[in-house]
PDB file of C-alpha atoms and ligand atoms in Angstrom:
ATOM      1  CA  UNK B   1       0.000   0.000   0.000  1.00  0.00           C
ATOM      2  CA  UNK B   2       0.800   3.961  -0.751  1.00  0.00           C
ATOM      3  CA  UNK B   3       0.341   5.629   2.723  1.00  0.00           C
ATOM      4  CA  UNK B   4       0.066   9.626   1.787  1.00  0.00           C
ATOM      5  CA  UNK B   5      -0.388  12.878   3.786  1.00  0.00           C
ATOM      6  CA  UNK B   6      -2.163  15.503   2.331  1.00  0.00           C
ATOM      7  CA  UNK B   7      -3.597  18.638   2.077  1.00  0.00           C
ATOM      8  CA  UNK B   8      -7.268  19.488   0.723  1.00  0.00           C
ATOM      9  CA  UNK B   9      -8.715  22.678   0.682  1.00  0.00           C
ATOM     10  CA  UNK B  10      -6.676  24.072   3.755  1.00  0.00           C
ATOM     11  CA  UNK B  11      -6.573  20.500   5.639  1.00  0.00           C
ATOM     12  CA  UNK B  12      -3.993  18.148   6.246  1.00  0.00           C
ATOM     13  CA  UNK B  13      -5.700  14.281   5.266  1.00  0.00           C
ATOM     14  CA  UNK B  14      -4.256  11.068   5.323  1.00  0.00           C
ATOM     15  CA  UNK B  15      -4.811   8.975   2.296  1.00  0.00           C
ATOM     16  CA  UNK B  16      -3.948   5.946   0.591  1.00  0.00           C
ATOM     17  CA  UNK B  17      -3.550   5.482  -3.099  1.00  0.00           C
ATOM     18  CA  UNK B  18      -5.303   3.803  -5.317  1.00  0.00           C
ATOM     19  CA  UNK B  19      -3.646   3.776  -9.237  1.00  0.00           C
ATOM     20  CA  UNK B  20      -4.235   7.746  -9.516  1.00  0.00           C
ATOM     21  CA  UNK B  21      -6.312   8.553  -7.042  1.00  0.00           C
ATOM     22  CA  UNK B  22      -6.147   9.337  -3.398  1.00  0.00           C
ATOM     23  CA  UNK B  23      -8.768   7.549  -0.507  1.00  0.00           C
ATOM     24  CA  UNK B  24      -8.986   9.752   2.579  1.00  0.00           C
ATOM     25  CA  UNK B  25      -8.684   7.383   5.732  1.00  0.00           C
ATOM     26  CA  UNK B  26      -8.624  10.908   8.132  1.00  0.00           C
ATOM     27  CA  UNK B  27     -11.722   9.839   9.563  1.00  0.00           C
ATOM     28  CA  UNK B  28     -10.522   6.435  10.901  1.00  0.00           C
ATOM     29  CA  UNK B  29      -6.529   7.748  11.315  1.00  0.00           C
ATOM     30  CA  UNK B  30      -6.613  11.493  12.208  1.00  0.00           C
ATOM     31  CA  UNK B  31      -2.350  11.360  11.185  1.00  0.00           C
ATOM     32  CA  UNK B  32       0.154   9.383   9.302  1.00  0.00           C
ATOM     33  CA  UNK B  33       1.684   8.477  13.327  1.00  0.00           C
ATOM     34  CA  UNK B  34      -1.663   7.292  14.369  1.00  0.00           C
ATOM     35  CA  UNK B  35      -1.940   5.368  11.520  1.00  0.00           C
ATOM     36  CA  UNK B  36       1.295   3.301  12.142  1.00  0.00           C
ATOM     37  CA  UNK B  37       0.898   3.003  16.142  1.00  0.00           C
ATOM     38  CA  UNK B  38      -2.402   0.747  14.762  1.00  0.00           C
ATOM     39  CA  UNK B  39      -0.511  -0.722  11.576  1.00  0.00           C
ATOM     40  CA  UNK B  40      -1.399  -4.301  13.009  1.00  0.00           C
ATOM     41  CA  UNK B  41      -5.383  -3.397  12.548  1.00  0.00           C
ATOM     42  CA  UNK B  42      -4.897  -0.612  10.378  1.00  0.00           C
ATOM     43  CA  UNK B  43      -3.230  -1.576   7.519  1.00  0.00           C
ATOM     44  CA  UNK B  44      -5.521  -4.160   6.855  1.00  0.00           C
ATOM     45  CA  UNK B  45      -8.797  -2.066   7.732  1.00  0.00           C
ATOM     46  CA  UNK B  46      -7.283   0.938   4.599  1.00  0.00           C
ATOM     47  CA  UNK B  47      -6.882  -2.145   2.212  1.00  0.00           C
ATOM     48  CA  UNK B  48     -10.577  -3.112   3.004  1.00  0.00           C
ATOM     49  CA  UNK B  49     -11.913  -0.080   2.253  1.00  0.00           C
ATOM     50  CA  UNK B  50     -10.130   1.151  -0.789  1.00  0.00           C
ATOM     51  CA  UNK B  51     -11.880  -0.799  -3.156  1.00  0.00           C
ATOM     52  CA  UNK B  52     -14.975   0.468  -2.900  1.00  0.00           C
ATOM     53  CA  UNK B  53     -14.492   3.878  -1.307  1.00  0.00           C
ATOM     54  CA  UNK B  54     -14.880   7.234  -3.432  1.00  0.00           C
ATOM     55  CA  UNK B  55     -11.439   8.811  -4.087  1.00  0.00           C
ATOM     56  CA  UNK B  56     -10.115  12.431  -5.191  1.00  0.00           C
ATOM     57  CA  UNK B  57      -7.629  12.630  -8.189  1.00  0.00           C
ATOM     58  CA  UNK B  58      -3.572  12.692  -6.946  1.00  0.00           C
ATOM     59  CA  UNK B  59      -3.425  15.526  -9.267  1.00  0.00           C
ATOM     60  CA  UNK B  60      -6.452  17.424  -7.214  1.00  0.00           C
ATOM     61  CA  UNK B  61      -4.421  17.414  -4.027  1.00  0.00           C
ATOM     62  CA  UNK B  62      -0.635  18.632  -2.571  1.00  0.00           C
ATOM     63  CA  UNK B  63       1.162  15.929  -0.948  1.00  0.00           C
ATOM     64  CA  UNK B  64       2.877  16.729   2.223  1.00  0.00           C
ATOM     65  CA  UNK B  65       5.546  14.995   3.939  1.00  0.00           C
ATOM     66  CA  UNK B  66       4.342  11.212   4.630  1.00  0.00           C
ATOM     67  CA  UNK B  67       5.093  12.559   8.513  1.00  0.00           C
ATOM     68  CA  UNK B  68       4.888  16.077   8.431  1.00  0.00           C
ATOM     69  CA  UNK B  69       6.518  16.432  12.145  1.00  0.00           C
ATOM     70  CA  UNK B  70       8.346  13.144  13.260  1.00  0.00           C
ATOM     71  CA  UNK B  71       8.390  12.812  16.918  1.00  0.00           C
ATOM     72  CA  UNK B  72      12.077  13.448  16.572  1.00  0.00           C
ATOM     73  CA  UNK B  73      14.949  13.878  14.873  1.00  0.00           C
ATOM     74  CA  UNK B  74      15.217  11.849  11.892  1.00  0.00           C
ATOM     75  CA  UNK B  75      18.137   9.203  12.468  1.00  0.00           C
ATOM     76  CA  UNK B  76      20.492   9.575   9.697  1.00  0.00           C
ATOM     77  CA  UNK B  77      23.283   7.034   8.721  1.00  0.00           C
ATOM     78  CA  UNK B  78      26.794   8.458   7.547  1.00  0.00           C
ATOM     79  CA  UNK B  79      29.213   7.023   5.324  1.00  0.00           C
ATOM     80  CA  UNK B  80      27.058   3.624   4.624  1.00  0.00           C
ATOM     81  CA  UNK B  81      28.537   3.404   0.993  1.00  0.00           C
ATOM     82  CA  UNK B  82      31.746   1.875   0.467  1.00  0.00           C
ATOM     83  CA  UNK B  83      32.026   4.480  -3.041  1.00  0.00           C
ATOM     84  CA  UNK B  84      30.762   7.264  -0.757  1.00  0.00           C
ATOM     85  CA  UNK B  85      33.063   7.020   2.047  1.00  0.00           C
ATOM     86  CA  UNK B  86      36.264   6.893  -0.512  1.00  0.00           C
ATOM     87  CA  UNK B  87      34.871   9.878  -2.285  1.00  0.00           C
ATOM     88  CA  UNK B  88      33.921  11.965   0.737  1.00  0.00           C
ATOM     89  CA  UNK B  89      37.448  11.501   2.088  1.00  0.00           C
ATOM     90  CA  UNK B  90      39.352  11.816  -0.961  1.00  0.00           C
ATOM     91  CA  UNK B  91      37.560  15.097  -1.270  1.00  0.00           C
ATOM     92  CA  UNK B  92      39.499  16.053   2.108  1.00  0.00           C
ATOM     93  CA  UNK B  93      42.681  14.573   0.849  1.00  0.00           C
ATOM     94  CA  UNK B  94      42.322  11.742   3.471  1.00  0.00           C
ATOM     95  CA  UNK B  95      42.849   8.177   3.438  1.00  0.00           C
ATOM     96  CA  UNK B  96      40.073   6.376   3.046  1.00  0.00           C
ATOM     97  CA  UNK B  97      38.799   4.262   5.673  1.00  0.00           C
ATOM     98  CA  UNK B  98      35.092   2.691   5.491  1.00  0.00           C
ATOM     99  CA  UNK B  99      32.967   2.859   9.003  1.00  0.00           C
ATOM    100  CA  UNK B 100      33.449  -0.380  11.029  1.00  0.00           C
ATOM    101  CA  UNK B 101      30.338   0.818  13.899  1.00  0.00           C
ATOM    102  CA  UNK B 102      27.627   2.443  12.074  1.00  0.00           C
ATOM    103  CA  UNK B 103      28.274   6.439  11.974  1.00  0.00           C
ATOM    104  CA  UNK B 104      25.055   8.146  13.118  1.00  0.00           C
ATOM    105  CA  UNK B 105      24.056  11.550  13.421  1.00  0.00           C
ATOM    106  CA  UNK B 106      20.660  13.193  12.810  1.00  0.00           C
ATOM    107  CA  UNK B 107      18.305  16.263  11.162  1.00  0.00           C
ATOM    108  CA  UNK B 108      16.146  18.533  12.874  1.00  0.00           C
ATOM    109  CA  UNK B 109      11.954  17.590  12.489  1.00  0.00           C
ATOM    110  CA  UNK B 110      11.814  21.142  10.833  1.00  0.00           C
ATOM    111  CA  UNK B 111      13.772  20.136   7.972  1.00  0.00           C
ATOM    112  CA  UNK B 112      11.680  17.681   7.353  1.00  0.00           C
ATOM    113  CA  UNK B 113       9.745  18.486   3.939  1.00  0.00           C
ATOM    114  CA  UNK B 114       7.526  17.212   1.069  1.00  0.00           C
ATOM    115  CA  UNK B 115       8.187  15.513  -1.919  1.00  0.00           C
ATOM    116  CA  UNK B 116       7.550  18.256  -4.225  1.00  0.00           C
ATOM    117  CA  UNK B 117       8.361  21.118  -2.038  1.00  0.00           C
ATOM    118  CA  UNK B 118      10.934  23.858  -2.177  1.00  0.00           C
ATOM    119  CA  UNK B 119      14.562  23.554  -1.408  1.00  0.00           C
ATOM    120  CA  UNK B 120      15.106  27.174   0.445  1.00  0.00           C
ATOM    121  CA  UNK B 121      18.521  28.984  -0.229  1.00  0.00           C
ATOM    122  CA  UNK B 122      19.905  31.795   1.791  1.00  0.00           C
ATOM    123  CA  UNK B 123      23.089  32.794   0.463  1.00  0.00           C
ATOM    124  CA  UNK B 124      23.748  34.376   4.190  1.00  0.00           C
ATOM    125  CA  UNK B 125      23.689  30.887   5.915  1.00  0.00           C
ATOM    126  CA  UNK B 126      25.157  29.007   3.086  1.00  0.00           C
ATOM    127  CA  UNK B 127      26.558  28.817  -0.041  1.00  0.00           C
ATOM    128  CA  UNK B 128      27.379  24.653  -0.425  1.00  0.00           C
ATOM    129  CA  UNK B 129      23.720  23.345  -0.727  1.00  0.00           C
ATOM    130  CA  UNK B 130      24.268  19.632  -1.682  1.00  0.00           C
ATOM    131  CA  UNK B 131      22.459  16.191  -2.300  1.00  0.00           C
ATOM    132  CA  UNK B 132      22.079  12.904  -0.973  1.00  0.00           C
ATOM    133  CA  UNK B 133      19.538  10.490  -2.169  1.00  0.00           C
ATOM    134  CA  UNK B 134      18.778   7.977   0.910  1.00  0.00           C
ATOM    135  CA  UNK B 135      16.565   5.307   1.405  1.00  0.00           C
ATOM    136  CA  UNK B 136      14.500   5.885   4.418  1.00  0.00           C
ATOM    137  CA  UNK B 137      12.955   3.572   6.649  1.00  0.00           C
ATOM    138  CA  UNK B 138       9.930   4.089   8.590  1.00  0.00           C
ATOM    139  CA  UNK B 139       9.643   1.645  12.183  1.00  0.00           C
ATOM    140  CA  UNK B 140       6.242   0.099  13.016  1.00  0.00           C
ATOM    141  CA  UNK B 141       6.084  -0.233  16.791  1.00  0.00           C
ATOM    142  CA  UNK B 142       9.060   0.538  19.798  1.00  0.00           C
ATOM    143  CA  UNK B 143      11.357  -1.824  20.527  1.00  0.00           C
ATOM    144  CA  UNK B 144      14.702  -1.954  22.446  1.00  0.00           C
ATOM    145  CA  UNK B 145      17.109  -4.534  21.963  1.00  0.00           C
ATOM    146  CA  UNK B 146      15.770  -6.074  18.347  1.00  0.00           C
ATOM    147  CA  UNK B 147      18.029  -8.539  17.157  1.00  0.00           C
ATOM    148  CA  UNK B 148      18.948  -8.270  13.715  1.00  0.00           C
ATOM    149  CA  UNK B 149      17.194 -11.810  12.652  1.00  0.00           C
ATOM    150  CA  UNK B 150      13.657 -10.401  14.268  1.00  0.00           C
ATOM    151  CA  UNK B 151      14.703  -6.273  12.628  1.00  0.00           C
ATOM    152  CA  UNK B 152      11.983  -6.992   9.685  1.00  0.00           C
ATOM    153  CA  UNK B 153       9.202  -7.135  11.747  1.00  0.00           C
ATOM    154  CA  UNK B 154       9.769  -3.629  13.089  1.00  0.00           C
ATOM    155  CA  UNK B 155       9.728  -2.031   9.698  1.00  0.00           C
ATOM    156  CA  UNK B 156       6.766  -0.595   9.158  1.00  0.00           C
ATOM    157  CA  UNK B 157       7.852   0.766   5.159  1.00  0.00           C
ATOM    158  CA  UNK B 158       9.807   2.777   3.584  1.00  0.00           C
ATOM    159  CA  UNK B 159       9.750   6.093   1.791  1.00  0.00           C
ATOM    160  CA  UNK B 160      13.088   8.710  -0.500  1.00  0.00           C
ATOM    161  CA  UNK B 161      14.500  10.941   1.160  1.00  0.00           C
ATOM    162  CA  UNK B 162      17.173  13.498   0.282  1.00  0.00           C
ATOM    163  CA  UNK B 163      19.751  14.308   3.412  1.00  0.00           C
ATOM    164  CA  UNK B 164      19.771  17.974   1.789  1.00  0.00           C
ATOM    165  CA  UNK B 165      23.345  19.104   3.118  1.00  0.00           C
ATOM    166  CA  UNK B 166      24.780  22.589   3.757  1.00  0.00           C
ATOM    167  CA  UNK B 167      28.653  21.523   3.243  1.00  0.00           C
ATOM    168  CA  UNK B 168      30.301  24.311   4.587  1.00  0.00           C
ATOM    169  CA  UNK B 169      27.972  24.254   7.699  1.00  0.00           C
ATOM    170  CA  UNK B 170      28.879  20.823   7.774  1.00  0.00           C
ATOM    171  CA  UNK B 171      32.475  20.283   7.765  1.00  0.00           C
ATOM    172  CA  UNK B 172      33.263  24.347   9.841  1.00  0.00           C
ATOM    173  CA  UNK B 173      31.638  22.464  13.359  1.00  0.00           C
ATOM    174  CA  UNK B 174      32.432  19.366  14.503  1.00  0.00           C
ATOM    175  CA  UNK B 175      28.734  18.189  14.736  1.00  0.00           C
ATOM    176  CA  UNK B 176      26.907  17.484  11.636  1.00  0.00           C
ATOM    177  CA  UNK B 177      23.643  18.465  13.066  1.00  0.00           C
ATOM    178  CA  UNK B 178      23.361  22.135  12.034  1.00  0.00           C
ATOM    179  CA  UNK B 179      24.691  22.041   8.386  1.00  0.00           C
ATOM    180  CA  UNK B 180      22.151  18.874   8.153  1.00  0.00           C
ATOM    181  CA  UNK B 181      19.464  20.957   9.435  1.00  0.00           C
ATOM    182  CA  UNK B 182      18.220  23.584   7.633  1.00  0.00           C
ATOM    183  CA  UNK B 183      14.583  24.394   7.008  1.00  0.00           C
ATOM    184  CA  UNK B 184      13.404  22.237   4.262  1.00  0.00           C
ATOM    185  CA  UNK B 185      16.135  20.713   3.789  1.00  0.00           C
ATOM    186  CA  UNK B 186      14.727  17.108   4.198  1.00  0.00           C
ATOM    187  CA  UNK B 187      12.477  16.400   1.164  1.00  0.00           C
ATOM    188  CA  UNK B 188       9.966  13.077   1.807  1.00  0.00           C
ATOM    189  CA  UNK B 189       7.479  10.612   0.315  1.00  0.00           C
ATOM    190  CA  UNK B 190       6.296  11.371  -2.401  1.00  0.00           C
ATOM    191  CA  UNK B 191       4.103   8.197   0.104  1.00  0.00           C
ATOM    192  CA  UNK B 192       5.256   5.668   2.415  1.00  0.00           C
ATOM    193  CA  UNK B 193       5.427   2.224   0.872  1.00  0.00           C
ATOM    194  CA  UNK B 194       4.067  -0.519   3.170  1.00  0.00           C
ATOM    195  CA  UNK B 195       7.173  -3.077   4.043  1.00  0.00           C
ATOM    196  CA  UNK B 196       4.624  -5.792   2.219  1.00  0.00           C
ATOM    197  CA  UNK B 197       5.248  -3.862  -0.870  1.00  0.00           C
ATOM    198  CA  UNK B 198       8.718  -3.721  -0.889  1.00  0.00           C
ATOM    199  CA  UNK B 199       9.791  -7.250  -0.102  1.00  0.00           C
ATOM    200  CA  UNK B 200      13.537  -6.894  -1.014  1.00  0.00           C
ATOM    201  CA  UNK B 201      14.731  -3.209  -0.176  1.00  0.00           C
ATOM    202  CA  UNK B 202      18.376  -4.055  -0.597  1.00  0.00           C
ATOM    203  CA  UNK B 203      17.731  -4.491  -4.559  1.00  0.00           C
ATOM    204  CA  UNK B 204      16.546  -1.140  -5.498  1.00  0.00           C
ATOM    205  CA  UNK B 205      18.025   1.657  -7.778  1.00  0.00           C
ATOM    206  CA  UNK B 206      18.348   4.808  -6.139  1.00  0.00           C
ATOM    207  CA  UNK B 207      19.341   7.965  -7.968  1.00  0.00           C
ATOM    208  CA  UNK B 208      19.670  11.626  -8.318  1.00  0.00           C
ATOM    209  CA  UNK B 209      19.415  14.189 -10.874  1.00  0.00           C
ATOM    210  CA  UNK B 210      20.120  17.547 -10.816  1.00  0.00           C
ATOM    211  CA  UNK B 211      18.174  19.841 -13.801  1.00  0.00           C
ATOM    212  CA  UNK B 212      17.563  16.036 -15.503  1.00  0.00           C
ATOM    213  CA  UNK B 213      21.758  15.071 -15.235  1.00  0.00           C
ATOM    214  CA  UNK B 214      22.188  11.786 -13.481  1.00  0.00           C
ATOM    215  CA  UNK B 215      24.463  12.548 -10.665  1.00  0.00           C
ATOM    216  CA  UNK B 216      23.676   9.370  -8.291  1.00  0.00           C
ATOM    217  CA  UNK B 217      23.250   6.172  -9.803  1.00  0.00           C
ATOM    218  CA  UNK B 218      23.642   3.402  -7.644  1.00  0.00           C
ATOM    219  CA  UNK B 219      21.517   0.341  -5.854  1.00  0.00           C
ATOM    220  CA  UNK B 220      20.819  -0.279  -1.776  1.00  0.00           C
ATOM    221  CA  UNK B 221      22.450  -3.515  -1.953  1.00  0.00           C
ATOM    222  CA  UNK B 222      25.581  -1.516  -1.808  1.00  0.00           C
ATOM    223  CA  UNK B 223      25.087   0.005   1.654  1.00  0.00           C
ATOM    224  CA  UNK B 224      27.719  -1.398   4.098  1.00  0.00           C
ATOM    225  CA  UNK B 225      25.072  -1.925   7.080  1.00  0.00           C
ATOM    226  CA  UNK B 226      22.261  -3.147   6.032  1.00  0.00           C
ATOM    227  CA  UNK B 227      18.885  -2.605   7.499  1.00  0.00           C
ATOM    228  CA  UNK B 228      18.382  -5.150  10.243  1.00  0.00           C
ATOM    229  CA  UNK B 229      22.178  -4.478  10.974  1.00  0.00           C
ATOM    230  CA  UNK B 230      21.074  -0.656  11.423  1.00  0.00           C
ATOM    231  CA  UNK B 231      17.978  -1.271  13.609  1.00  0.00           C
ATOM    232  CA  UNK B 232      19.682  -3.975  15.499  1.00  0.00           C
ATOM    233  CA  UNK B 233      22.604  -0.882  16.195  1.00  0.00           C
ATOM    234  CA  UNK B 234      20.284   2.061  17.169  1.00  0.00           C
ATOM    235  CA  UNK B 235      17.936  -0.430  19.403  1.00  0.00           C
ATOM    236  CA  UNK B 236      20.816  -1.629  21.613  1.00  0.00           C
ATOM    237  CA  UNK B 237      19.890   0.142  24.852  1.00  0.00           C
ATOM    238  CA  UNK B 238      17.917   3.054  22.941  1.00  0.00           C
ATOM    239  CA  UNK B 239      13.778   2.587  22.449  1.00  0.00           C
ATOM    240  CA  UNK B 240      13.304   2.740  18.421  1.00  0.00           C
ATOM    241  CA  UNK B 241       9.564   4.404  18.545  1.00  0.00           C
ATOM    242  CA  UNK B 242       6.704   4.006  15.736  1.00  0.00           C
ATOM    243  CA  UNK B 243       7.316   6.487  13.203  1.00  0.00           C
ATOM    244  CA  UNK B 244      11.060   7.174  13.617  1.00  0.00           C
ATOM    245  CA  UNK B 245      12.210   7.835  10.528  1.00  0.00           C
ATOM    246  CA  UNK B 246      15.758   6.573   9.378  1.00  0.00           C
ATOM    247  CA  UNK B 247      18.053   7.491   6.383  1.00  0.00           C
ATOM    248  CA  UNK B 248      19.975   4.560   5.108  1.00  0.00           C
ATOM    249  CA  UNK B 249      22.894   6.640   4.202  1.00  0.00           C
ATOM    250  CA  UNK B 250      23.325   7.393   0.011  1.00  0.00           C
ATOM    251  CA  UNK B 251      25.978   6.222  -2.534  1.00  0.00           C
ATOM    252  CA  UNK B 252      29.006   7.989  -4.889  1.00  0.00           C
ATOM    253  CA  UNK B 253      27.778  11.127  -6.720  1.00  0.00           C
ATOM    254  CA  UNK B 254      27.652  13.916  -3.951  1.00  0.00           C
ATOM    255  CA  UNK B 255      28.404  17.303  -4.972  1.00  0.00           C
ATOM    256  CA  UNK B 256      31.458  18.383  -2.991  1.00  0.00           C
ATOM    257  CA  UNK B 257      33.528  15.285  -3.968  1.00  0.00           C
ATOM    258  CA  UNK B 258      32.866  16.253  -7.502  1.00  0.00           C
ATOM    259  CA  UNK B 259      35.807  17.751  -9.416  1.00  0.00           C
ATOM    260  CA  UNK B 260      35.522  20.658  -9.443  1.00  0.00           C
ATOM    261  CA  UNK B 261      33.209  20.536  -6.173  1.00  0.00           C
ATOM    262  CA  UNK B 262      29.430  21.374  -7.666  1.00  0.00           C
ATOM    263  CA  UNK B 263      26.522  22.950  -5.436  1.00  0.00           C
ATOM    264  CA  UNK B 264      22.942  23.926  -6.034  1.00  0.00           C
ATOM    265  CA  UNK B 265      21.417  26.994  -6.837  1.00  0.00           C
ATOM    266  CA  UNK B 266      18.168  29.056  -7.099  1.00  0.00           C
ATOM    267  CA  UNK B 267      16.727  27.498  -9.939  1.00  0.00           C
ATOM    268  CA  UNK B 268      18.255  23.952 -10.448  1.00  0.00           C
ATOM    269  CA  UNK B 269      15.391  20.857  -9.870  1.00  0.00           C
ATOM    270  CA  UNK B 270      16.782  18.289  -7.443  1.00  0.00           C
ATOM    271  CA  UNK B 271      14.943  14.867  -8.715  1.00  0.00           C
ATOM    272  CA  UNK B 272      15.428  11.871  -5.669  1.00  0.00           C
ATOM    273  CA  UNK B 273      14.473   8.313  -7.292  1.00  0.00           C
ATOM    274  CA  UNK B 274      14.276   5.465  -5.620  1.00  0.00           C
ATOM    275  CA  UNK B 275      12.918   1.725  -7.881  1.00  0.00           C
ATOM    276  CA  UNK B 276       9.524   0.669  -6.549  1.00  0.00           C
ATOM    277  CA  UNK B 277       8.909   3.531  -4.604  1.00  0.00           C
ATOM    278  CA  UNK B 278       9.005   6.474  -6.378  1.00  0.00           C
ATOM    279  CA  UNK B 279      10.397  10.759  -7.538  1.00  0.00           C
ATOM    280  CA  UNK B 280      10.761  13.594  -5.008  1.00  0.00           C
ATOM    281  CA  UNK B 281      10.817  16.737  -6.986  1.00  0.00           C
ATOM    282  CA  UNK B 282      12.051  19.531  -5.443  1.00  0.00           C
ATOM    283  CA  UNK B 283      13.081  23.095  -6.981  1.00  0.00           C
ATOM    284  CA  UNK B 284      16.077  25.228  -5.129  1.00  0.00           C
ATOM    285  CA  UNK B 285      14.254  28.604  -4.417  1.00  0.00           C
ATOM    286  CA  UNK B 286      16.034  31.544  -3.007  1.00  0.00           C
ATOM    287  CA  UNK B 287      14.395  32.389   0.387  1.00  0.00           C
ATOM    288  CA  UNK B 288      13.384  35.974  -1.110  1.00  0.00           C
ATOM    289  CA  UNK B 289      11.154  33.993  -3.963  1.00  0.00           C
ATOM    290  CA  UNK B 290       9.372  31.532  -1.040  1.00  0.00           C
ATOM    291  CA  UNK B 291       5.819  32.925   0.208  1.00  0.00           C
TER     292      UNK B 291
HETATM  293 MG1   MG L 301      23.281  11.332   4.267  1.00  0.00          MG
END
């Protein structure tokens, strides 16, 4: 199933798809986190009802971010492609060395953003807007401890995400977190797919285009820690909580490691693609030009 938020006439609605069309569900799940902290009854209760329930054209409505504000930060893996990790530190002139313990940092809920909204750019706070294409994973229900062999059935699905990264925010602190952060700077969706839907998530192409030029091309089974690896890491002593949201880390093609290094602008149209799930479309806007 595609799980969507959206909004309707100056409401936010939670939806599934059906081929183009949208079923509202808001009457049974008020929000996207209600819906999963009842996935066990609610999946199955949408999928009864879409068949015959009266629908509203995708193109009639905006889509919002799948979970417009997570409970918290979104959980972001670093470094979780072997291509990406020799590229990010030959860009520094450093040895490469690939991540032995999962690297983990994280994005503000603010940044968080839809799949077709605007990138904001304010020359003031930075000047080295980049892209990562990540595959994001969405848990079901809290857990603490999950062994890898049982990490499946705490994946509730999966949506793209782009870790939109101000570079020289980035590298000047020694914290990730505020170059990572920005306002909008976390495009979603365009849905959530239901983990039913996407039986092998390690087989998928994900890619990146900036104004139509492929710039990531590569597939999830390249990541170094895999999923149950990754939820089996962040559980160990720490509560994983329905809804969390976390970002499998993306492969080779960032813009700093490019030679020479290449940013975006106002203007350019950042397209996130990920096989079996779907395009985030999202157009660099100088914060002046934003409503
Ligand atoms: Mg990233």
């Amino acid at each position: 199933m595609k799980l969507v938020t959206f909004a309707q006439q100056g409401a936010v609605k939670v939806g599934a798809i059906r081929g183009e069309e949208v079923v509202d569900v808001t009457a049974v799940f008020p929000s996207m986190l209600a819906l999963i902290e009842n996935y066990v009854t609610g999946l199955p209760q949408i999928s009864d009802r879409l068949a015959g329930a009266t629908a509203v054209p995708l193109s009639a409505v905006q889509l919002l971010a799948p979970i417009p504000t997570p409970r918290r930060n979104v959980m972001c893996l670093g470094l979780n492609y072997a291509a990406h990790a020799r590229e990010s530190y030959a860009a520094k002139g450093q040895a490469a060395s690939l991540p032995t313990t999962p690297i983990v940092f994280t994005k503000a809920t603010t940044a968080v953003s839809g799949p077709y909204d605007p990138i904001p750019f304010d020359a003031a706070v930075s000047a080295e807007i980049d892209w990562e294409v990540e595959l994001a994973v969405i848990i079901a229900k809290a857990g603490k401890n999950i062994p890898a062999a049982q990490a499946w059935a705490y994946v509730f699905g999966y949506m793209v995400l782009n870790d939109v990264s101000a570079r020289d925010l980035q590298m000047r602190g020694k914290q990730y977190f505020k170059g990572k952060s920005l306002d909008g700077h976390c495009p979603t969706g365009p849905w959530i797919v239901s983990a039913d839907e996407l039986p092998n998530p390690h087989d998928l192409r994900i890619t990146c285009r900036v104004n139509g030029v492929t710039k990531q091309d590569g597939r999830t089974s390249h990541m170094i820690f895999d999923i149950p690896t990754i939820i089996a890491y962040l559980s160990q002593g720490m509560t994983l909580l329905p809804g969390d949201i976390i970002a499998t880390g993306t492969p080779e093609g960032v813009g700093f490691a490019r030679t020479p290094p290449e940013f975006l602008r106002p203007g350019d149209v950042l397209e996130s693609e990920i096989e079996g799930i779907g395009v985030l479309r999202n157009e660099v806007t100088a914060v002046s030009d934003l409503p």
